């Protein structure tokens, strides 16, 4: 009798376990349907390779997630309380909650470009009303719980016939093959840099596809070339959002001088006497921030006028800035003058320019001199209006030409280490060299030329080349901005905050007579009035800072953040400001949404 009861108990548990597997498979199928929303966000593949991988990975991933939920939640209860009515009710509730979480994740991913995590949930909670609109957040869970209860009862009543059909092991083998195959395909795609596949890496929650590096390292093989770039959402970028409406008969020459490593606090009478006086005589923005802390992100914000989170947008590998597109369309001759190293940029940022790159074998300072000389000769040969970009890089490498006498050393205003003091004064010598070059250059251009002088980034005094990449202090991002409006002296000092993202809207509206809203093609607003935003984004898509009036928040790609005071000298113990971060996230998705 006892043996009979044990046998019946084992049979009941066996039936419940079998039922649980089929119920998990059913919910994996529902999760796949919900998962279509992720594809709508990132954009469907363009090739059969992409579609093949997407189908296989979707089948494997969501089935695996459903099985994990079953294994963690339902399987232990099956052993403790092997009663079908209780288990069916609990399973329906657990499945409904899981699918609602998945649905909520699709909403957050579409709006922020991030999956749920404690950090993201904390931010999204403050934005709950905007995310959950209408009554769907009430109707959907009710509909799901009814569907789950119906499915649970249906499967339980037919579990015996399903078990006899022997389809179970075939389904397990098929799903297992999809799961393993998706990882093997991804290893190949990562090694061969097949972006049609690797761009889907972050599409699904809790997705960690195997990479060539992890696979090879686990087998003791070193990958000769590893692609360290992160793969982000690569849906089609609508840039500009609306066609540009620009028409002007006035075509002044325009000269943009962008200086790498140009700190705002050293534009003084002793270090740069010419430019200091020039700034007082023209439109000088003394609270200006670059959009980046290194050359790549600084130039990106200067010419594209987009938030740095777009820096790896796939479309920008072949789409030039709207500013240069419009200049070219209006008949401008465009040219770029810089040291050879300045062209190492993955985007189509210089696509519309005629490039004049100078050899750096004799040093960066010598290349800067040659770039200015080449520009002077070039502009004398132009018969039509021109737009020139001169990128000078001496200050960023503390370089001066051989025989340059320079200026006397001074004591730094801020406390510096001994090695930093040496770099500080060498840096001043480089700025003084640039000052003399600018004095000569600006005396030789036509009077009706619009001149913009600014920094690509600021400068921190270190010999470690990696430090500036993670340093988002004002020293590394606050740069001068001086504008001479077509030879007309306009002495005005602007004290409100501005950034590189406002330069393109200013030129588009003031010089090219574009009627579009700045938001159609830019993350910024015109420099001629205070920005309506209470924050400024600085950095790229890996590490970025949010500059506000009294604090600076630095966030890495994992969601870890640190908050500093406005001088970057003290770390504050406080929570991140949710409203501003929500605005940053939305701006980072805005050009994908239309």
XYZ file of C-alpha atoms in Angstrom:
594
model
C 0.000 0.000 0.000
C 2.810 2.362 0.949
C 4.657 1.486 -2.241
C 1.508 2.147 -4.225
C 1.179 5.639 -2.689
C 4.832 6.388 -3.401
C 4.385 5.270 -6.985
C 1.287 7.446 -7.388
C 3.143 10.401 -5.855
C 6.081 9.931 -8.229
C 3.707 9.678 -11.173
C 1.905 12.880 -10.103
C 5.211 14.748 -9.759
C 6.331 13.371 -13.122
C 3.128 14.615 -14.755
C 3.535 18.022 -13.116
C 7.149 18.294 -14.252
C 6.151 17.344 -17.789
C 3.291 19.840 -17.669
C 5.688 22.511 -16.349
C 8.042 22.028 -19.292
C 5.247 22.450 -21.824
C 3.858 25.447 -19.945
C 7.351 27.012 -20.004
C 7.585 26.356 -23.742
C 4.207 28.051 -24.267
C 5.409 31.114 -22.350
C 8.661 31.128 -24.283
C 6.520 31.418 -27.416
C 4.564 34.347 -25.880
C 7.875 35.991 -24.921
C 9.005 35.705 -28.563
C 5.868 37.554 -29.683
C 6.561 40.331 -27.170
C 10.205 40.307 -28.305
C 9.131 41.611 -31.721
C 8.906 45.031 -30.035
C 12.687 45.009 -29.595
C 13.141 44.482 -33.328
C 10.870 47.448 -34.008
C 13.215 49.536 -31.847
C 16.555 48.458 -33.316
C 15.394 47.934 -36.893
C 14.969 44.697 -38.832
C 17.998 43.053 -40.482
C 18.757 43.867 -44.111
C 20.154 40.491 -45.167
C 19.265 36.800 -44.978
C 22.273 36.277 -42.670
C 20.862 38.779 -40.200
C 17.354 37.311 -40.404
C 18.659 33.763 -39.994
C 20.644 34.661 -36.886
C 17.747 36.703 -35.479
C 15.265 33.827 -35.824
C 17.635 31.255 -34.326
C 18.718 33.477 -31.429
C 15.113 34.511 -30.698
C 13.945 30.897 -30.483
C 16.871 29.891 -28.315
C 17.004 32.944 -26.058
C 13.349 33.334 -25.066
C 12.843 29.578 -24.661
C 15.891 29.538 -22.414
C 14.565 32.482 -20.350
C 11.178 30.771 -19.926
C 12.862 27.530 -18.834
C 15.037 29.408 -16.299
C 11.928 31.039 -14.787
C 10.321 27.597 -14.542
C 13.438 26.068 -13.021
C 13.857 28.796 -10.402
C 10.222 29.456 -9.497
C 7.999 26.487 -10.334
C 10.202 23.402 -10.151
C 10.965 23.737 -6.390
C 7.249 24.273 -5.676
C 6.441 21.151 -7.738
C 8.556 19.074 -5.361
C 7.227 20.745 -2.198
C 3.537 21.112 -3.130
C 2.780 18.596 -5.912
C -0.843 19.641 -6.297
C -1.953 20.602 -9.786
C -4.571 23.217 -8.844
C -2.144 25.138 -6.630
C 0.672 24.833 -9.130
C -1.436 25.925 -12.092
C -2.558 29.049 -10.252
C 0.950 29.938 -9.104
C 2.359 29.249 -12.575
C -0.205 31.524 -14.225
C 0.584 34.338 -11.771
C 4.373 33.885 -12.155
C 4.112 33.802 -15.964
C 1.900 36.913 -16.022
C 4.314 38.859 -13.823
C 7.288 37.742 -15.947
C 5.615 38.739 -19.214
C 4.527 42.099 -17.751
C 8.136 42.759 -16.731
C 9.219 41.863 -20.262
C 6.614 44.236 -21.714
C 7.775 47.003 -19.378
C 11.352 46.349 -20.485
C 10.367 46.798 -24.147
C 8.847 50.190 -23.283
C 11.966 51.321 -21.412
C 14.265 49.990 -24.134
C 12.317 51.858 -26.801
C 12.405 55.094 -24.800
C 15.859 54.964 -23.183
C 17.802 52.418 -25.222
C 18.573 50.465 -22.027
C 17.250 47.283 -20.471
C 15.857 47.050 -16.955
C 18.375 47.072 -14.132
C 18.223 48.467 -10.596
C 19.735 51.716 -11.893
C 17.356 52.009 -14.869
C 14.324 50.976 -12.798
C 15.107 53.725 -10.301
C 15.144 56.289 -13.114
C 12.094 54.859 -14.902
C 10.063 54.865 -11.690
C 10.301 58.652 -11.618
C 9.010 58.703 -15.218
C 6.289 56.070 -14.764
C 3.355 58.260 -15.783
C 4.982 59.197 -19.082
C 5.976 55.602 -19.857
C 2.635 53.968 -19.020
C -0.023 55.911 -20.864
C -3.695 55.001 -21.227
C -5.301 51.976 -19.572
C -3.198 49.272 -21.232
C -1.211 48.753 -18.026
C -4.448 47.547 -16.386
C -6.030 45.679 -19.304
C -2.857 43.849 -20.378
C -2.167 42.039 -17.057
C -5.842 41.025 -16.820
C -5.746 39.647 -20.355
C -2.500 37.811 -19.668
C -3.695 36.159 -16.445
C -6.837 34.876 -18.221
C -4.707 33.545 -21.093
C -2.240 31.903 -18.693
C -4.955 30.204 -16.630
C -6.622 28.952 -19.804
C -3.334 27.597 -21.179
C -2.384 25.998 -17.858
C -5.713 24.145 -17.594
C -5.690 23.174 -21.281
C -2.202 21.660 -21.052
C -2.987 19.838 -17.802
C -6.092 18.167 -19.227
C -4.117 16.959 -22.253
C -0.775 16.255 -20.650
C -1.138 12.482 -20.983
C -1.815 12.610 -24.723
C 1.011 15.135 -25.155
C 3.433 12.857 -23.289
C 2.435 9.884 -25.450
C 3.083 11.841 -28.632
C 6.849 11.877 -27.829
C 7.256 15.401 -29.206
C 8.911 16.626 -26.027
C 12.452 15.437 -26.667
C 12.281 16.674 -30.285
C 11.309 20.157 -29.094
C 14.120 20.100 -26.506
C 16.680 19.071 -29.132
C 15.446 21.732 -31.565
C 15.511 24.541 -28.966
C 18.904 23.358 -27.687
C 20.324 23.413 -31.207
C 18.995 26.945 -31.744
C 20.537 28.119 -28.475
C 23.969 26.599 -29.137
C 23.949 27.556 -32.834
C 23.191 31.197 -32.059
C 26.282 31.401 -29.846
C 28.487 29.650 -32.395
C 27.265 31.959 -35.154
C 27.950 34.963 -32.935
C 31.512 33.779 -32.262
C 32.093 33.680 -36.017
C 30.392 37.068 -36.541
C 32.455 38.674 -33.780
C 35.700 37.313 -35.230
C 34.767 38.416 -38.757
C 33.198 41.701 -37.582
C 29.811 40.984 -39.199
C 27.906 43.990 -37.866
C 24.606 42.787 -39.278
C 24.788 40.174 -36.482
C 26.825 41.864 -33.749
C 24.601 44.958 -33.769
C 21.889 42.747 -32.211
C 24.009 41.990 -29.131
C 22.087 44.265 -26.774
C 18.663 43.823 -28.350
C 17.272 41.261 -25.869
C 17.341 41.436 -22.058
C 19.809 39.159 -20.240
C 21.466 38.336 -23.572
C 25.191 37.594 -23.351
C 26.224 35.985 -26.654
C 29.602 34.260 -26.756
C 32.330 36.304 -28.438
C 35.418 35.316 -30.360
C 37.577 36.747 -27.610
C 35.921 34.825 -24.750
C 35.816 31.616 -26.796
C 39.442 31.835 -27.870
C 40.700 32.844 -24.438
C 38.888 29.906 -22.857
C 40.745 27.633 -25.280
C 44.105 29.300 -24.768
C 44.056 31.122 -28.103
C 44.805 34.822 -28.392
C 42.816 36.790 -30.884
C 45.185 38.803 -33.065
C 42.830 41.693 -33.543
C 40.005 42.375 -31.186
C 37.261 44.771 -31.918
C 36.843 46.762 -28.723
C 34.019 48.926 -29.969
C 30.712 48.397 -28.256
C 27.797 47.508 -30.495
C 24.830 49.748 -29.902
C 21.374 50.169 -31.252
C 21.827 50.643 -34.975
C 18.360 51.396 -36.218
C 18.085 53.893 -39.045
C 19.055 57.407 -38.015
C 16.755 60.213 -39.185
C 19.298 63.023 -39.456
C 17.948 65.543 -40.144
C 14.457 64.725 -38.929
C 12.851 67.053 -41.510
C 14.182 68.321 -44.863
C 16.162 71.523 -44.472
C 14.615 74.763 -45.710
C 17.589 77.077 -46.320
C 17.932 79.873 -48.821
C 20.232 82.895 -48.796
C 21.854 85.120 -51.360
C 24.600 86.259 -48.998
C 27.568 83.877 -48.898
C 30.325 85.145 -46.592
C 33.543 83.193 -46.205
C 33.724 81.154 -42.993
C 36.794 80.063 -41.067
C 36.628 77.705 -38.093
C 39.834 77.314 -36.079
C 39.565 74.315 -33.731
C 42.469 73.847 -31.315
C 43.024 70.504 -29.585
C 43.686 70.761 -25.861
C 42.658 74.410 -25.457
C 41.823 75.261 -21.826
C 39.548 78.247 -21.260
C 41.316 79.404 -18.079
C 44.603 80.044 -19.888
C 43.253 82.484 -22.438
C 44.900 85.331 -20.536
C 46.994 88.416 -21.230
C 50.318 86.776 -20.315
C 49.898 83.484 -22.198
C 47.954 84.541 -25.297
C 48.046 88.358 -25.539
C 46.743 88.578 -29.111
C 43.798 86.205 -28.697
C 42.936 87.677 -25.295
C 42.548 91.118 -26.875
C 40.760 89.637 -29.905
C 38.229 88.011 -27.562
C 37.503 91.334 -25.842
C 36.838 92.958 -29.225
C 34.458 90.266 -30.492
C 31.687 87.916 -29.389
C 33.247 85.964 -26.521
C 31.482 83.056 -24.780
C 33.249 82.534 -21.467
C 31.104 79.648 -20.135
C 31.492 77.381 -23.141
C 31.854 73.590 -23.074
C 33.078 71.279 -25.786
C 30.843 68.304 -26.443
C 33.730 65.940 -25.720
C 36.910 65.469 -23.726
C 39.043 64.036 -26.560
C 39.539 64.861 -30.247
C 36.935 62.440 -31.616
C 33.996 63.447 -29.418
C 34.964 67.136 -29.503
C 35.004 67.306 -33.312
C 31.823 65.237 -33.466
C 29.904 67.758 -31.357
C 31.450 70.697 -33.223
C 30.419 69.577 -36.720
C 27.465 67.232 -36.177
C 25.979 69.165 -33.235
C 24.612 65.887 -31.880
C 24.757 64.406 -28.415
C 27.812 62.147 -28.076
C 25.629 59.078 -27.581
C 25.136 59.091 -31.385
C 28.855 58.863 -32.098
C 28.687 55.180 -33.085
C 25.460 55.431 -35.088
C 26.032 53.258 -38.126
C 24.399 55.777 -40.494
C 27.048 58.389 -39.690
C 29.732 56.239 -41.274
C 28.473 57.557 -44.611
C 26.354 60.594 -43.714
C 28.218 63.886 -43.373
C 27.113 66.739 -41.064
C 24.066 68.696 -42.236
C 26.122 71.894 -41.966
C 28.670 70.792 -44.550
C 25.949 69.235 -46.705
C 24.147 72.568 -46.814
C 27.327 74.569 -47.432
C 28.203 72.297 -50.330
C 24.679 72.616 -51.722
C 24.942 76.422 -51.622
C 28.146 76.384 -53.640
C 30.782 76.753 -50.944
C 34.268 75.356 -51.397
C 35.076 73.315 -48.288
C 38.588 72.462 -47.102
C 40.107 70.922 -44.004
C 43.666 71.691 -42.842
C 45.247 69.631 -40.076
C 48.119 67.365 -39.043
C 47.941 63.910 -40.611
C 46.786 62.240 -37.392
C 43.586 64.323 -37.299
C 41.918 62.279 -40.045
C 41.815 59.083 -37.977
C 38.050 59.390 -37.579
C 35.596 56.565 -38.366
C 32.707 58.841 -39.305
C 31.989 60.651 -42.567
C 32.688 63.886 -40.699
C 35.155 65.198 -43.317
C 33.435 63.645 -46.325
C 32.434 67.000 -47.856
C 35.849 68.583 -47.304
C 38.878 68.771 -49.537
C 41.511 67.543 -47.079
C 44.989 69.067 -46.766
C 46.801 66.963 -44.181
C 50.314 67.767 -43.063
C 53.122 65.361 -42.297
C 54.022 65.168 -38.591
C 57.562 63.727 -38.910
C 59.048 67.085 -37.830
C 56.579 67.484 -34.967
C 53.010 68.634 -34.432
C 53.993 72.310 -34.205
C 55.711 72.160 -37.596
C 52.594 70.480 -39.027
C 50.412 73.269 -37.557
C 52.599 75.909 -39.211
C 52.358 74.059 -42.518
C 48.566 73.722 -42.167
C 48.209 77.494 -41.754
C 50.528 78.196 -44.682
C 48.605 75.759 -46.880
C 45.302 77.390 -45.928
C 46.653 80.872 -46.730
C 47.689 79.741 -50.200
C 44.416 77.874 -50.737
C 42.120 80.762 -49.831
C 43.952 83.108 -52.212
C 43.084 80.732 -55.060
C 39.327 80.659 -54.323
C 36.925 82.476 -56.633
C 33.754 81.485 -54.785
C 32.690 81.554 -51.129
C 34.577 79.111 -48.941
C 34.318 77.331 -45.609
C 37.626 76.259 -44.054
C 38.311 74.179 -40.962
C 41.806 74.513 -39.496
C 42.602 72.020 -36.749
C 45.699 72.898 -34.687
C 47.052 70.298 -32.288
C 50.268 71.626 -30.729
C 48.828 72.403 -27.272
C 47.450 68.885 -26.886
C 50.970 67.449 -27.232
C 52.763 70.373 -25.472
C 54.696 70.955 -28.696
C 56.543 74.047 -29.918
C 58.794 74.387 -32.977
C 62.585 74.172 -32.678
C 64.074 77.521 -31.662
C 60.844 78.950 -30.246
C 61.721 81.306 -27.367
C 58.297 81.550 -25.770
C 57.406 83.296 -22.507
C 58.640 83.200 -18.943
C 57.330 80.560 -16.563
C 54.760 81.459 -13.919
C 53.314 79.858 -10.828
C 50.071 77.931 -11.514
C 46.905 79.337 -9.981
C 45.895 75.877 -8.743
C 47.928 73.421 -6.706
C 49.801 71.024 -9.004
C 52.254 68.187 -8.512
C 55.903 68.845 -9.525
C 55.563 66.949 -12.817
C 52.317 68.764 -13.584
C 53.998 72.139 -13.029
C 56.519 71.295 -15.753
C 53.698 70.309 -18.129
C 51.735 73.423 -17.165
C 54.486 75.798 -18.231
C 55.333 73.802 -21.348
C 51.645 73.922 -22.218
C 51.699 77.726 -21.867
C 54.632 77.868 -24.282
C 52.572 75.910 -26.809
C 49.585 78.229 -26.373
C 51.840 81.242 -26.849
C 53.160 79.690 -30.062
C 49.569 79.207 -31.292
C 48.760 82.801 -30.300
C 51.508 84.124 -32.567
C 50.312 81.904 -35.420
C 46.744 83.178 -35.010
C 47.893 86.807 -35.051
C 49.605 86.210 -38.381
C 46.772 84.113 -39.828
C 43.930 86.518 -38.996
C 45.797 89.460 -40.482
C 45.849 87.730 -43.889
C 42.208 86.727 -44.374
C 39.530 88.800 -46.173
C 37.687 91.305 -43.997
C 34.259 89.813 -44.699
C 35.184 86.417 -43.220
C 33.215 84.903 -40.354
C 35.790 83.592 -37.876
C 35.127 81.048 -35.120
C 37.947 80.151 -32.732
C 37.378 77.414 -30.166
C 38.855 74.326 -28.570
C 38.200 70.745 -29.580
C 38.660 69.781 -25.925
C 40.287 71.151 -22.796
C 43.499 69.830 -21.266
C 44.503 67.981 -18.113
C 48.196 67.997 -17.240
C 49.283 64.372 -17.482
C 51.653 62.253 -19.539
C 49.211 59.325 -19.353
C 47.372 59.267 -22.697
C 44.490 57.220 -21.265
C 43.598 59.617 -18.460
C 41.922 62.319 -20.602
C 39.486 59.726 -21.993
C 37.845 59.244 -18.595
C 38.387 62.760 -17.226
C 35.290 64.922 -17.629
C 36.373 67.772 -15.397
C 35.912 71.420 -16.470
C 39.660 71.592 -17.137
C 39.216 68.954 -19.822
C 35.985 70.178 -21.438
C 35.696 73.927 -20.822
C 37.099 75.749 -23.863
C 37.074 79.309 -25.248
C 34.671 80.324 -27.995
C 35.192 83.532 -29.955
C 33.141 84.618 -32.981
C 33.953 87.488 -35.337
C 30.818 88.128 -37.395
C 32.093 88.603 -40.952
C 34.647 91.241 -40.075
C 32.187 93.314 -38.033
C 33.550 93.817 -34.540
C 30.857 92.996 -32.022
C 32.325 93.354 -28.547
C 30.165 91.321 -26.212
C 30.948 88.797 -23.471
C 28.356 86.064 -22.899
C 28.121 84.703 -19.362
C 25.383 82.078 -19.760
C 26.344 78.417 -20.432
C 26.847 77.356 -24.058
C 28.248 74.276 -25.761
C 29.563 73.022 -29.104
C 26.100 71.678 -29.886
C 24.943 75.272 -30.366
C 27.503 76.258 -33.020
C 25.839 74.521 -35.984
C 22.318 75.878 -35.200
C 23.825 79.354 -34.951
C 25.515 79.101 -38.350
C 22.490 77.466 -39.969
C 20.094 80.176 -38.840
C 22.321 83.271 -38.941
C 24.513 82.573 -41.979
C 22.588 80.059 -44.130
C 19.086 81.385 -43.373
C 17.610 77.990 -42.465
C 14.017 78.112 -41.229
C 13.972 74.693 -39.565
C 13.823 74.297 -35.819
C 17.275 73.508 -34.441
C 15.860 70.262 -33.031
C 15.405 68.971 -36.609
C 19.152 68.517 -37.008
C 20.813 69.256 -33.671
C 20.933 68.397 -29.976
C 21.620 72.049 -29.201
C 20.142 75.506 -29.613
C 21.429 78.778 -31.028
C 24.239 80.387 -29.049
C 22.545 83.786 -29.265
C 20.138 83.056 -26.437
C 20.352 81.022 -23.215
C 19.524 77.345 -23.664
C 16.178 76.109 -22.378
C 17.877 72.903 -21.155
C 19.174 72.778 -17.581
C 21.988 70.371 -18.521
C 24.763 69.835 -21.047
C 25.914 66.417 -22.303
C 29.691 65.969 -22.581
C 31.420 62.788 -23.759
C 30.623 59.865 -26.027
C 28.570 56.677 -25.756
C 30.989 54.981 -23.340
C 31.544 57.558 -20.585
C 29.709 60.858 -20.426
C 29.074 63.748 -18.070
C 25.922 65.718 -17.391
C 26.844 69.305 -16.557
C 24.298 71.179 -14.459
C 24.499 74.493 -12.636
C 25.888 73.166 -9.346
C 27.006 69.620 -10.085
C 28.570 67.292 -12.622
C 27.362 63.689 -12.970
C 29.687 61.201 -14.671
C 28.120 57.956 -15.921
C 29.791 54.957 -17.546
C 28.225 52.459 -19.944
C 27.355 50.086 -17.060
C 25.169 52.688 -15.369
C 27.638 53.407 -12.552
C 27.756 57.076 -11.719
C 29.607 59.610 -9.579
C 28.413 63.114 -8.747
C 30.868 66.004 -8.243
C 30.544 69.627 -7.274
C 30.784 72.192 -10.086
C 34.571 72.503 -9.662
C 35.041 68.725 -9.868
C 37.008 68.833 -6.608
C 34.643 66.944 -4.349
C 32.489 63.868 -4.842
C 28.964 64.361 -3.532
C 26.990 61.715 -1.679
C 23.605 62.069 -3.337
C 21.345 60.258 -5.778
C 21.301 61.038 -9.460
C 18.751 63.581 -10.672
C 16.134 61.502 -12.485
C 14.400 64.236 -14.579
C 17.639 65.377 -16.225
C 18.842 61.834 -16.894
C 15.493 60.958 -18.458
C 15.860 63.964 -20.787
C 19.392 62.836 -21.688
C 18.186 59.324 -22.493
C 15.354 60.617 -24.654
C 17.645 62.953 -26.544
C 19.900 59.963 -27.177
C 16.995 58.164 -28.882
C 15.195 61.122 -30.488
C 16.777 60.830 -33.936
C 15.822 57.127 -34.057
C 12.170 57.646 -33.177
C 10.847 59.453 -36.234
